[in-house]
Amino acid sequence: MVFIYAITIASHSNAQFTTISNLAPLAARDFATKEKHQSKVFQMDGKYWAILANSTGTHLWSLNNNSWSFERQLVTKNSRADYVIIDNTVHILLYSGSSSQFVSIEYDRDKQQFKQWNRNKSTVDINLEKDVEVASIDVDKNGRLWIASNGDNGNVNVRWSEAPYTKWSAPITLERGVHADDICAVISLPMFNQIGVLWSNQKTKRWGFKTHTTGDETTRWSKDEVPASNSALSQGTGIADDHINIKVASDGTLYAAIKTGYDKIGYPLIALLVRRPSGVWDELYEVSQTGTLPIVLLNEEQNLLKVVYTSATYGGDILYKESSTKNISFCETHTLIKGNNTYASSIKGSYSSETVILASNENQVVGVLVSDDPTLRVPLTSDCLVEEKGVNFTAIPNPFMSETTVHFSLPESEPYTLTLYDVNGARISRIHNSAAVSGKINKYTIDASSLARGLYILKLETINKVRTLKLVHER
């Protein structure tokens, strides 16, 4: 029986999918959409496909009329899949701990179905580290496949294989001494002829990133770039937790949805790392001060980013926030999938008009087909006002290191002043005064180079109103 769920049209406001269509639930193994940085959904021949496990093994499914149909069994194990696509062939890492597997399937367009790849019809065993935390796969510009993984020995490793991918290399260690439950992810950077690996290091309380250039010796990798190190704060367990999901744009900009270990209101918990084509990392972008297990979605055609995440540690609603890629700031929170679910997963690359997002719980996979229709969208503002909470006075980032930018709007055209106070209420300085235009976004950047570390109060005063904002300065 096929279940068809009605399409819900979102309100025509900023920062939302324009349509959300619920998919019929699929009976599956527990948390079948794990792991955090893997992808379970792909497109081929105008159709969506998914690699998901149930009680009889790990299988390929196709989406038809908003319901998943069984296509073929891949292996009998309960595996967590990640994949790469080369032409019409899907190469699949079937992660199941230290004894993982690899298969390749190719699409027959005449029969509109998948079959075993004619160059490698076998299921290849891949032996990973003892107590391996997780693994992911990607392909470099020359067609060499790379797997990144790490285990209880504290090493971040990569392995590689040349077509037809029947033999895999010994592990190449990129970093030593990370925590046993840290995580790493591999990402292709074809525009630079490179492959990259991002990892968390909860011991040093930093993120790590290295690149390898195609054509170099496989053991030759760059120095650790230590992403967004200037944004690292002395709070909780630090800036790096074991949550990563990555997308890369056609110009080489890398976007990584991550989780910090700050675990305190007032500090970013879900955040975004951004590496520019120059190789320079932006400071950390806050997405949310609550939530877990984020993934990032990239719509390059419309310059949109969405970060999708679970509302609570042990499952809850699947939420999302949106930003323009041109001026990153995440504002309103929207509910994508209601219920007790977790481990959001989607496609590996960017999307254009629509995509599929999945999540799971102990016994089923749920999902939505979502779209960004530019004819139904109001142009996205890049200013974060958090209007749903009645707040139109904020600072990004906050907490901050060297500087922060204040954003606000006023309902009437009138003069205003911005005054900074210390935590005891002593005035430090009047930092800015001007005249606001009704409804227009005002921005002012505060240089914190002369400020001591600590809590500050910023006061916005007009003739009729006074608003205050707490600022946390970390040096």
GROMACS .gro file of C-alpha atoms in nm:
model
  475
    1MET     CA    1   0.000   0.000   0.000
    2VAL     CA    2   0.128   0.347  -0.085
    3PHE     CA    3   0.078   0.631   0.159
    4ILE     CA    4   0.072   0.981   0.014
    5TYR     CA    5   0.099   1.271   0.252
    6ALA     CA    6  -0.029   1.617   0.170
    7ILE     CA    7   0.206   1.895   0.082
    8THR     CA    8   0.223   2.175   0.335
    9ILE     CA    9   0.284   2.519   0.188
   10ALA     CA   10   0.497   2.725   0.422
   11SER     CA   11   0.409   3.088   0.479
   12HIS     CA   12   0.570   3.327   0.235
   13SER     CA   13   0.822   3.468   0.479
   14ASN     CA   14   1.195   3.473   0.500
   15ALA     CA   15   1.412   3.176   0.589
   16GLN     CA   16   1.181   2.884   0.518
   17PHE     CA   17   1.134   2.606   0.267
   18THR     CA   18   0.843   2.707   0.045
   19THR     CA   19   0.695   2.356   0.044
   20ILE     CA   20   0.733   2.058   0.276
   21SER     CA   21   0.584   1.722   0.181
   22ASN     CA   22   0.590   1.442   0.439
   23LEU     CA   23   0.712   1.101   0.322
   24ALA     CA   24   0.560   0.772   0.434
   25PRO     CA   25   0.757   0.624   0.725
   26LEU     CA   26   0.978   0.326   0.642
   27ALA     CA   27   1.025   0.041   0.890
   28ALA     CA   28   1.399   0.021   0.955
   29ARG     CA   29   1.675  -0.069   1.196
   30ASP     CA   30   1.729   0.156   1.494
   31PHE     CA   31   1.857   0.500   1.397
   32ALA     CA   32   1.910   0.395   1.035
   33THR     CA   33   2.006   0.749   0.927
   34LYS     CA   34   2.327   0.753   1.134
   35GLU     CA   35   2.608   0.868   1.110
   36LYS     CA   36   2.641   1.244   1.150
   37HIS     CA   37   2.863   1.321   0.853
   38GLN     CA   38   2.740   1.049   0.617
   39SER     CA   39   2.474   1.087   0.347
   40LYS     CA   40   2.194   0.838   0.290
   41VAL     CA   41   2.005   1.002   0.000
   42PHE     CA   42   2.106   1.061  -0.362
   43GLN     CA   43   1.949   1.148  -0.697
   44MET     CA   44   1.980   0.954  -1.020
   45ASP     CA   45   1.773   0.984  -1.339
   46GLY     CA   46   1.534   1.236  -1.181
   47LYS     CA   47   1.452   1.010  -0.886
   48TYR     CA   48   1.552   1.000  -0.520
   49TRP     CA   49   1.719   0.690  -0.378
   50ALA     CA   50   1.822   0.598  -0.024
   51ILE     CA   51   2.057   0.345   0.135
   52LEU     CA   52   1.900   0.223   0.458
   53ALA     CA   53   1.908  -0.088   0.676
   54ASN     CA   54   1.619  -0.294   0.809
   55SER     CA   55   1.597  -0.631   0.986
   56THR     CA   56   1.725  -0.825   0.682
   57GLY     CA   57   2.026  -0.613   0.589
   58THR     CA   58   2.118  -0.288   0.416
   59HIS     CA   59   1.921  -0.212   0.102
   60LEU     CA   60   1.870   0.034  -0.180
   61TRP     CA   61   1.530   0.206  -0.184
   62SER     CA   62   1.364   0.436  -0.439
   63LEU     CA   63   1.114   0.713  -0.372
   64ASN     CA   64   0.785   0.679  -0.561
   65ASN     CA   65   0.481   0.895  -0.485
   66ASN     CA   66   0.631   0.994  -0.148
   67SER     CA   67   0.677   0.631  -0.040
   68TRP     CA   68   0.995   0.420  -0.034
   69SER     CA   69   1.009   0.106  -0.250
   70PHE     CA   70   1.260  -0.177  -0.206
   71GLU     CA   71   1.502  -0.202  -0.500
   72ARG     CA   72   1.785  -0.441  -0.409
   73GLN     CA   73   1.979  -0.581  -0.117
   74LEU     CA   74   2.335  -0.454  -0.085
   75VAL     CA   75   2.461  -0.661   0.212
   76THR     CA   76   2.308  -0.867   0.492
   77LYS     CA   77   2.476  -0.659   0.762
   78ASN     CA   78   2.319  -0.367   0.946
   79SER     CA   79   2.535  -0.091   0.797
   80ARG     CA   80   2.550   0.290   0.800
   81ALA     CA   81   2.609   0.400   0.444
   82ASP     CA   82   2.801   0.681   0.283
   83TYR     CA   83   2.860   0.710  -0.092
   84VAL     CA   84   3.019   0.885  -0.387
   85ILE     CA   85   2.880   0.905  -0.740
   86ILE     CA   86   3.102   0.884  -1.049
   87ASP     CA   87   2.901   0.916  -1.371
   88ASN     CA   88   2.623   0.656  -1.341
   89THR     CA   89   2.794   0.446  -1.072
   90VAL     CA   90   2.738   0.475  -0.697
   91HIS     CA   91   3.027   0.357  -0.480
   92ILE     CA   92   2.903   0.280  -0.130
   93LEU     CA   93   3.090   0.253   0.198
   94LEU     CA   94   2.884   0.025   0.423
   95TYR     CA   95   3.015   0.119   0.763
   96SER     CA   96   2.966  -0.144   1.034
   97GLY     CA   97   3.255  -0.085   1.269
   98SER     CA   98   3.599  -0.239   1.232
   99SER     CA   99   3.471  -0.491   0.975
  100SER     CA  100   3.308  -0.267   0.716
  101GLN     CA  101   3.228  -0.332   0.351
  102PHE     CA  102   3.226  -0.162   0.012
  103VAL     CA  103   3.008  -0.220  -0.295
  104SER     CA  104   2.956  -0.049  -0.631
  105ILE     CA  105   2.632  -0.037  -0.829
  106GLU     CA  106   2.567   0.118  -1.169
  107TYR     CA  107   2.247   0.259  -1.312
  108ASP     CA  108   2.092   0.109  -1.624
  109ARG     CA  109   1.895   0.395  -1.779
  110ASP     CA  110   1.712   0.167  -2.022
  111LYS     CA  111   1.581  -0.056  -1.744
  112GLN     CA  112   1.566   0.232  -1.493
  113GLN     CA  113   1.726   0.023  -1.222
  114PHE     CA  114   2.061  -0.046  -1.057
  115LYS     CA  115   2.280  -0.350  -1.109
  116GLN     CA  116   2.625  -0.461  -0.995
  117TRP     CA  117   2.907  -0.254  -1.144
  118ASN     CA  118   3.059  -0.450  -1.429
  119ARG     CA  119   3.414  -0.357  -1.320
  120ASN     CA  120   3.372  -0.481  -0.963
  121LYS     CA  121   3.080  -0.708  -0.875
  122SER     CA  122   3.222  -0.821  -0.543
  123THR     CA  123   3.158  -0.704  -0.189
  124VAL     CA  124   3.495  -0.576  -0.066
  125ASP     CA  125   3.586  -0.610   0.301
  126ILE     CA  126   3.749  -0.304   0.460
  127ASN     CA  127   3.919  -0.347   0.796
  128LEU     CA  128   3.914  -0.024   0.997
  129GLU     CA  129   4.057   0.067   1.338
  130LYS     CA  130   3.963  -0.114   1.657
  131ASP     CA  131   3.656   0.051   1.811
  132VAL     CA  132   3.639   0.286   1.513
  133GLU     CA  133   3.415   0.584   1.585
  134VAL     CA  134   3.286   0.643   1.232
  135ALA     CA  135   3.396   0.654   0.867
  136SER     CA  136   3.312   0.849   0.551
  137ILE     CA  137   3.409   0.836   0.184
  138ASP     CA  138   3.475   1.079  -0.103
  139VAL     CA  139   3.655   1.091  -0.437
  140ASP     CA  140   3.935   1.314  -0.564
  141LYS     CA  141   3.955   1.470  -0.909
  142ASN     CA  142   4.143   1.171  -1.053
  143GLY     CA  143   3.884   0.916  -0.940
  144ARG     CA  144   4.078   0.789  -0.639
  145LEU     CA  145   3.850   0.708  -0.346
  146TRP     CA  146   3.940   0.811   0.009
  147ILE     CA  147   3.800   0.688   0.340
  148ALA     CA  148   3.857   0.885   0.662
  149SER     CA  149   3.814   0.722   1.003
  150ASN     CA  150   3.942   0.725   1.359
  151GLY     CA  151   3.936   0.478   1.648
  152ASP     CA  152   4.026   0.424   2.010
  153ASN     CA  153   4.401   0.461   1.943
  154GLY     CA  154   4.349   0.835   1.893
  155ASN     CA  155   4.464   0.842   1.530
  156VAL     CA  156   4.286   1.021   1.247
  157ASN     CA  157   4.348   0.800   0.942
  158VAL     CA  158   4.278   0.792   0.570
  159ARG     CA  159   4.283   0.499   0.328
  160TRP     CA  160   4.269   0.516  -0.051
  161SER     CA  161   4.190   0.294  -0.347
  162GLU     CA  162   4.217   0.318  -0.726
  163ALA     CA  163   3.950   0.186  -0.964
  164PRO     CA  164   3.807  -0.076  -0.962
  165TYR     CA  165   3.841  -0.032  -0.583
  166THR     CA  166   3.901  -0.396  -0.492
  167LYS     CA  167   4.212  -0.322  -0.284
  168TRP     CA  168   4.255  -0.051  -0.020
  169SER     CA  169   4.573   0.099   0.118
  170ALA     CA  170   4.708   0.073   0.470
  171PRO     CA  171   4.602   0.360   0.697
  172ILE     CA  172   4.782   0.694   0.664
  173THR     CA  173   4.778   0.887   0.992
  174LEU     CA  174   4.702   1.260   0.970
  175GLU     CA  175   4.676   1.333   1.343
  176ARG     CA  176   4.755   1.149   1.665
  177GLY     CA  177   4.625   1.179   2.017
  178VAL     CA  178   4.262   1.278   1.963
  179HIS     CA  179   3.996   1.153   2.203
  180ALA     CA  180   3.851   0.806   2.141
  181ASP     CA  181   3.508   0.951   2.058
  182ASP     CA  182   3.633   1.233   1.835
  183ILE     CA  183   3.521   1.230   1.474
  184CYS     CA  184   3.659   1.304   1.128
  185ALA     CA  185   3.514   1.354   0.780
  186VAL     CA  186   3.663   1.355   0.430
  187ILE     CA  187   3.555   1.607   0.166
  188SER     CA  188   3.648   1.645  -0.201
  189LEU     CA  189   3.778   1.984  -0.317
  190PRO     CA  190   3.793   1.925  -0.695
  191MET     CA  191   3.825   2.293  -0.783
  192PHE     CA  192   4.163   2.291  -0.606
  193ASN     CA  193   4.256   1.938  -0.716
  194GLN     CA  194   4.255   1.843  -0.347
  195ILE     CA  195   4.094   1.620  -0.089
  196GLY     CA  196   4.044   1.746   0.268
  197VAL     CA  197   3.984   1.596   0.612
  198LEU     CA  198   3.821   1.781   0.902
  199TRP     CA  199   3.833   1.641   1.255
  200SER     CA  200   3.748   1.731   1.612
  201ASN     CA  201   4.011   1.720   1.885
  202GLN     CA  202   3.851   1.736   2.226
  203LYS     CA  203   4.191   1.707   2.396
  204THR     CA  204   4.332   2.026   2.243
  205LYS     CA  205   3.982   2.180   2.229
  206ARG     CA  206   4.030   2.269   1.864
  207TRP     CA  207   3.921   2.160   1.516
  208GLY     CA  208   4.176   2.025   1.270
  209PHE     CA  209   4.190   2.031   0.890
  210LYS     CA  210   4.445   1.909   0.636
  211THR     CA  211   4.448   1.882   0.257
  212HIS     CA  212   4.616   1.652   0.006
  213THR     CA  213   4.685   1.757  -0.353
  214THR     CA  214   4.611   1.501  -0.622
  215GLY     CA  215   4.933   1.382  -0.783
  216ASP     CA  216   5.142   1.418  -0.467
  217GLU     CA  217   5.255   1.116  -0.269
  218THR     CA  218   4.955   0.983  -0.079
  219THR     CA  219   5.139   1.041   0.249
  220ARG     CA  220   5.199   1.410   0.174
  221TRP     CA  221   4.944   1.633   0.348
  222SER     CA  222   4.936   1.999   0.445
  223LYS     CA  223   4.991   2.139   0.792
  224ASP     CA  224   4.693   2.152   1.027
  225GLU     CA  225   4.494   2.468   0.957
  226VAL     CA  226   4.321   2.469   1.301
  227PRO     CA  227   3.986   2.609   1.177
  228ALA     CA  228   3.834   2.915   1.350
  229SER     CA  229   4.092   2.901   1.628
  230ASN     CA  230   4.033   3.269   1.708
  231SER     CA  231   3.676   3.182   1.799
  232ALA     CA  232   3.776   2.919   2.057
  233LEU     CA  233   3.642   3.010   2.402
  234SER     CA  234   3.736   2.891   2.750
  235GLN     CA  235   3.396   2.740   2.821
  236GLY     CA  236   3.283   2.383   2.881
  237THR     CA  237   3.483   2.130   2.683
  238GLY     CA  238   3.579   2.383   2.417
  239ILE     CA  239   3.493   2.463   2.057
  240ALA     CA  240   3.519   2.105   1.923
  241ASP     CA  241   3.266   1.827   1.981
  242ASP     CA  242   3.224   1.510   1.775
  243HIS     CA  243   2.961   1.640   1.530
  244ILE     CA  244   3.054   1.724   1.167
  245ASN     CA  245   2.867   1.756   0.838
  246ILE     CA  246   3.025   1.923   0.535
  247LYS     CA  247   2.927   2.074   0.201
  248VAL     CA  248   3.150   2.244  -0.053
  249ALA     CA  249   3.045   2.506  -0.310
  250SER     CA  250   3.158   2.516  -0.672
  251ASP     CA  251   3.401   2.800  -0.592
  252GLY     CA  252   3.565   2.590  -0.318
  253THR     CA  253   3.399   2.751  -0.016
  254LEU     CA  254   3.360   2.484   0.251
  255TYR     CA  255   3.069   2.488   0.496
  256ALA     CA  256   3.080   2.259   0.800
  257ALA     CA  257   2.792   2.228   1.046
  258ILE     CA  258   2.945   2.140   1.382
  259LYS     CA  259   2.864   2.119   1.751
  260THR     CA  260   3.072   2.286   2.020
  261GLY     CA  261   3.125   2.168   2.375
  262TYR     CA  262   3.025   2.499   2.532
  263ASP     CA  263   2.693   2.362   2.663
  264LYS     CA  264   2.578   2.687   2.821
  265ILE     CA  265   2.309   2.935   2.723
  266GLY     CA  266   2.473   3.247   2.588
  267TYR     CA  267   2.726   3.042   2.392
  268PRO     CA  268   2.689   2.880   2.048
  269LEU     CA  269   2.619   2.506   2.061
  270ILE     CA  270   2.527   2.442   1.696
  271ALA     CA  271   2.758   2.641   1.471
  272LEU     CA  272   2.903   2.676   1.122
  273LEU     CA  273   3.266   2.668   1.015
  274VAL     CA  274   3.345   2.835   0.682
  275ARG     CA  275   3.667   2.799   0.481
  276ARG     CA  276   3.704   3.047   0.197
  277PRO     CA  277   3.864   2.960  -0.141
  278SER     CA  278   4.177   3.142  -0.020
  279GLY     CA  279   4.217   2.878   0.250
  280VAL     CA  280   4.129   3.125   0.526
  281TRP     CA  281   3.870   3.024   0.786
  282ASP     CA  282   3.604   3.269   0.903
  283GLU     CA  283   3.532   3.311   1.270
  284LEU     CA  284   3.269   3.072   1.402
  285TYR     CA  285   2.906   3.146   1.308
  286GLU     CA  286   2.645   3.073   1.574
  287VAL     CA  287   2.343   2.877   1.454
  288SER     CA  288   2.173   2.784   1.781
  289GLN     CA  289   2.244   2.770   2.154
  290THR     CA  290   2.052   2.443   2.181
  291GLY     CA  291   2.024   2.124   1.977
  292THR     CA  292   2.245   1.845   1.847
  293LEU     CA  293   2.352   1.645   1.539
  294PRO     CA  294   2.354   1.925   1.277
  295ILE     CA  295   2.380   1.882   0.901
  296VAL     CA  296   2.425   2.161   0.646
  297LEU     CA  297   2.238   2.196   0.315
  298LEU     CA  298   2.359   2.420   0.033
  299ASN     CA  299   2.144   2.569  -0.242
  300GLU     CA  300   2.400   2.740  -0.463
  301GLU     CA  301   2.152   2.863  -0.722
  302GLN     CA  302   1.973   3.074  -0.462
  303ASN     CA  303   2.273   3.140  -0.234
  304LEU     CA  304   2.107   2.968   0.061
  305LEU     CA  305   2.238   2.766   0.354
  306LYS     CA  306   2.022   2.562   0.587
  307VAL     CA  307   2.139   2.391   0.904
  308VAL     CA  308   1.911   2.105   1.011
  309TYR     CA  309   1.943   1.961   1.361
  310THR     CA  310   1.770   1.766   1.638
  311SER     CA  311   1.607   1.973   1.912
  312ALA     CA  312   1.726   1.758   2.206
  313THR     CA  313   2.006   1.512   2.285
  314TYR     CA  314   1.798   1.194   2.290
  315GLY     CA  315   1.561   1.287   2.009
  316GLY     CA  316   1.288   1.538   1.944
  317ASP     CA  317   1.164   1.762   1.665
  318ILE     CA  318   1.390   1.809   1.364
  319LEU     CA  319   1.449   2.184   1.333
  320TYR     CA  320   1.624   2.409   1.084
  321LYS     CA  321   1.754   2.761   1.035
  322GLU     CA  322   1.846   2.938   0.714
  323SER     CA  323   2.100   3.197   0.604
  324SER     CA  324   2.219   3.367   0.290
  325THR     CA  325   2.566   3.257   0.181
  326LYS     CA  326   2.647   3.621   0.106
  327ASN     CA  327   2.613   3.745   0.465
  328ILE     CA  328   2.588   3.457   0.706
  329SER     CA  329   2.350   3.487   1.001
  330PHE     CA  330   2.100   3.231   1.124
  331CYS     CA  331   1.780   3.371   1.269
  332GLU     CA  332   1.438   3.213   1.301
  333THR     CA  333   1.396   2.851   1.408
  334HIS     CA  334   1.155   2.639   1.203
  335THR     CA  335   1.018   2.292   1.268
  336LEU     CA  336   1.081   2.049   0.983
  337ILE     CA  337   0.965   1.714   1.127
  338LYS     CA  338   0.762   1.684   1.447
  339GLY     CA  339   0.805   1.386   1.678
  340ASN     CA  340   1.077   1.197   1.860
  341ASN     CA  341   1.340   1.156   1.586
  342THR     CA  342   1.709   1.226   1.538
  343TYR     CA  343   2.008   1.192   1.299
  344ALA     CA  344   1.896   1.411   1.010
  345SER     CA  345   2.049   1.305   0.677
  346SER     CA  346   2.025   1.429   0.320
  347ILE     CA  347   2.217   1.435  -0.009
  348LYS     CA  348   2.597   1.462  -0.029
  349GLY     CA  349   2.625   1.762  -0.259
  350SER     CA  350   2.435   2.085  -0.307
  351TYR     CA  351   2.076   2.102  -0.433
  352SER     CA  352   1.884   2.346  -0.649
  353SER     CA  353   1.505   2.356  -0.627
  354GLU     CA  354   1.428   2.061  -0.398
  355THR     CA  355   1.578   1.785  -0.187
  356VAL     CA  356   1.492   1.506   0.057
  357ILE     CA  357   1.574   1.512   0.428
  358LEU     CA  358   1.546   1.201   0.646
  359ALA     CA  359   1.557   1.131   1.020
  360SER     CA  360   1.503   0.819   1.227
  361ASN     CA  361   1.418   0.667   1.564
  362GLU     CA  362   1.431   0.319   1.716
  363ASN     CA  363   1.214   0.154   1.451
  364GLN     CA  364   1.154   0.371   1.146
  365VAL     CA  365   1.284   0.633   0.906
  366VAL     CA  366   1.077   0.946   0.850
  367GLY     CA  367   1.137   1.217   0.595
  368VAL     CA  368   1.026   1.517   0.395
  369LEU     CA  369   1.056   1.637   0.037
  370VAL     CA  370   1.129   2.010   0.056
  371SER     CA  371   1.162   2.286  -0.200
  372ASP     CA  372   1.291   2.640  -0.240
  373ASP     CA  373   1.067   2.804  -0.499
  374PRO     CA  374   1.208   3.152  -0.570
  375THR     CA  375   0.871   3.268  -0.703
  376LEU     CA  376   0.712   3.203  -0.363
  377ARG     CA  377   0.989   3.337  -0.142
  378VAL     CA  378   1.026   3.681   0.005
  379PRO     CA  379   1.388   3.793  -0.051
  380LEU     CA  380   1.595   3.672   0.243
  381THR     CA  381   1.731   3.935   0.475
  382SER     CA  382   2.078   3.877   0.613
  383ASP     CA  383   2.011   4.050   0.943
  384CYS     CA  384   1.928   3.845   1.248
  385LEU     CA  385   1.649   4.002   1.449
  386VAL     CA  386   1.492   3.693   1.606
  387GLU     CA  387   1.153   3.850   1.556
  388GLU     CA  388   0.961   3.548   1.676
  389LYS     CA  389   1.082   3.624   2.031
  390GLY     CA  390   1.003   3.992   2.008
  391VAL     CA  391   1.370   4.089   2.005
  392ASN     CA  392   1.510   4.337   1.754
  393PHE     CA  393   1.842   4.411   1.922
  394THR     CA  394   2.122   4.155   1.890
  395ALA     CA  395   2.496   4.114   1.838
  396ILE     CA  396   2.675   3.865   1.612
  397PRO     CA  397   2.889   3.688   1.721
  398ASN     CA  398   2.814   3.681   2.091
  399PRO     CA  399   3.027   3.569   2.275
  400PHE     CA  400   3.303   3.729   2.066
  401MET     CA  401   3.677   3.774   2.051
  402SER     CA  402   3.807   4.078   1.863
  403GLU     CA  403   3.483   4.244   1.756
  404THR     CA  404   3.107   4.201   1.734
  405THR     CA  405   2.843   4.365   1.515
  406VAL     CA  406   2.527   4.504   1.670
  407HIS     CA  407   2.204   4.476   1.465
  408PHE     CA  408   1.879   4.655   1.545
  409SER     CA  409   1.579   4.827   1.394
  410LEU     CA  410   1.340   5.084   1.537
  411PRO     CA  411   0.966   5.118   1.467
  412GLU     CA  412   0.997   5.495   1.428
  413SER     CA  413   1.247   5.730   1.268
  414GLU     CA  414   1.432   5.886   1.562
  415PRO     CA  415   1.775   5.954   1.714
  416TYR     CA  416   1.946   5.683   1.920
  417THR     CA  417   2.259   5.625   2.124
  418LEU     CA  418   2.458   5.310   2.204
  419THR     CA  419   2.635   5.310   2.541
  420LEU     CA  420   2.856   5.038   2.686
  421TYR     CA  421   2.859   4.950   3.058
  422ASP     CA  422   3.056   4.697   3.259
  423VAL     CA  423   2.889   4.417   3.455
  424ASN     CA  424   2.860   4.643   3.763
  425GLY     CA  425   2.673   4.910   3.571
  426ALA     CA  426   2.961   5.156   3.543
  427ARG     CA  427   2.958   5.345   3.215
  428ILE     CA  428   3.257   5.275   2.992
  429SER     CA  429   3.175   5.495   2.693
  430ARG     CA  430   2.909   5.619   2.456
  431ILE     CA  431   3.019   5.424   2.152
  432HIS     CA  432   2.782   5.553   1.886
  433ASN     CA  433   2.495   5.791   1.822
  434SER     CA  434   2.298   5.856   1.506
  435ALA     CA  435   1.944   5.874   1.365
  436ALA     CA  436   1.750   5.563   1.265
  437VAL     CA  437   1.503   5.530   0.979
  438SER     CA  438   1.182   5.345   1.065
  439GLY     CA  439   1.212   4.971   0.997
  440LYS     CA  440   1.563   4.991   0.854
  441ILE     CA  441   1.833   4.758   0.983
  442ASN     CA  442   2.111   4.943   1.163
  443LYS     CA  443   2.455   4.790   1.213
  444TYR     CA  444   2.747   4.899   1.425
  445THR     CA  445   3.070   4.706   1.482
  446ILE     CA  446   3.224   4.723   1.829
  447ASP     CA  447   3.603   4.697   1.843
  448ALA     CA  448   3.692   4.501   2.157
  449SER     CA  449   4.070   4.526   2.131
  450SER     CA  450   4.089   4.753   2.437
  451LEU     CA  451   3.831   4.565   2.645
  452ALA     CA  452   3.913   4.317   2.919
  453ARG     CA  453   3.762   3.970   2.911
  454GLY     CA  454   3.418   3.957   3.074
  455LEU     CA  455   3.050   4.047   3.065
  456TYR     CA  456   2.929   4.385   2.937
  457ILE     CA  457   2.592   4.556   2.900
  458LEU     CA  458   2.510   4.749   2.583
  459LYS     CA  459   2.227   5.001   2.615
  460LEU     CA  460   2.025   5.124   2.316
  461GLU     CA  461   1.841   5.446   2.404
  462THR     CA  462   1.583   5.648   2.213
  463ILE     CA  463   1.347   5.921   2.326
  464ASN     CA  464   1.078   5.669   2.414
  465LYS     CA  465   1.254   5.338   2.486
  466VAL     CA  466   1.559   5.177   2.642
  467ARG     CA  467   1.682   4.829   2.546
  468THR     CA  468   1.978   4.639   2.690
  469LEU     CA  469   2.188   4.354   2.557
  470LYS     CA  470   2.443   4.134   2.736
  471LEU     CA  471   2.776   4.097   2.555
  472VAL     CA  472   3.031   3.829   2.644
  473HIS     CA  473   3.391   3.915   2.552
  474GLU     CA  474   3.643   3.627   2.541
  475ARG     CA  475   4.012   3.701   2.485
   0.00000   0.00000   0.00000
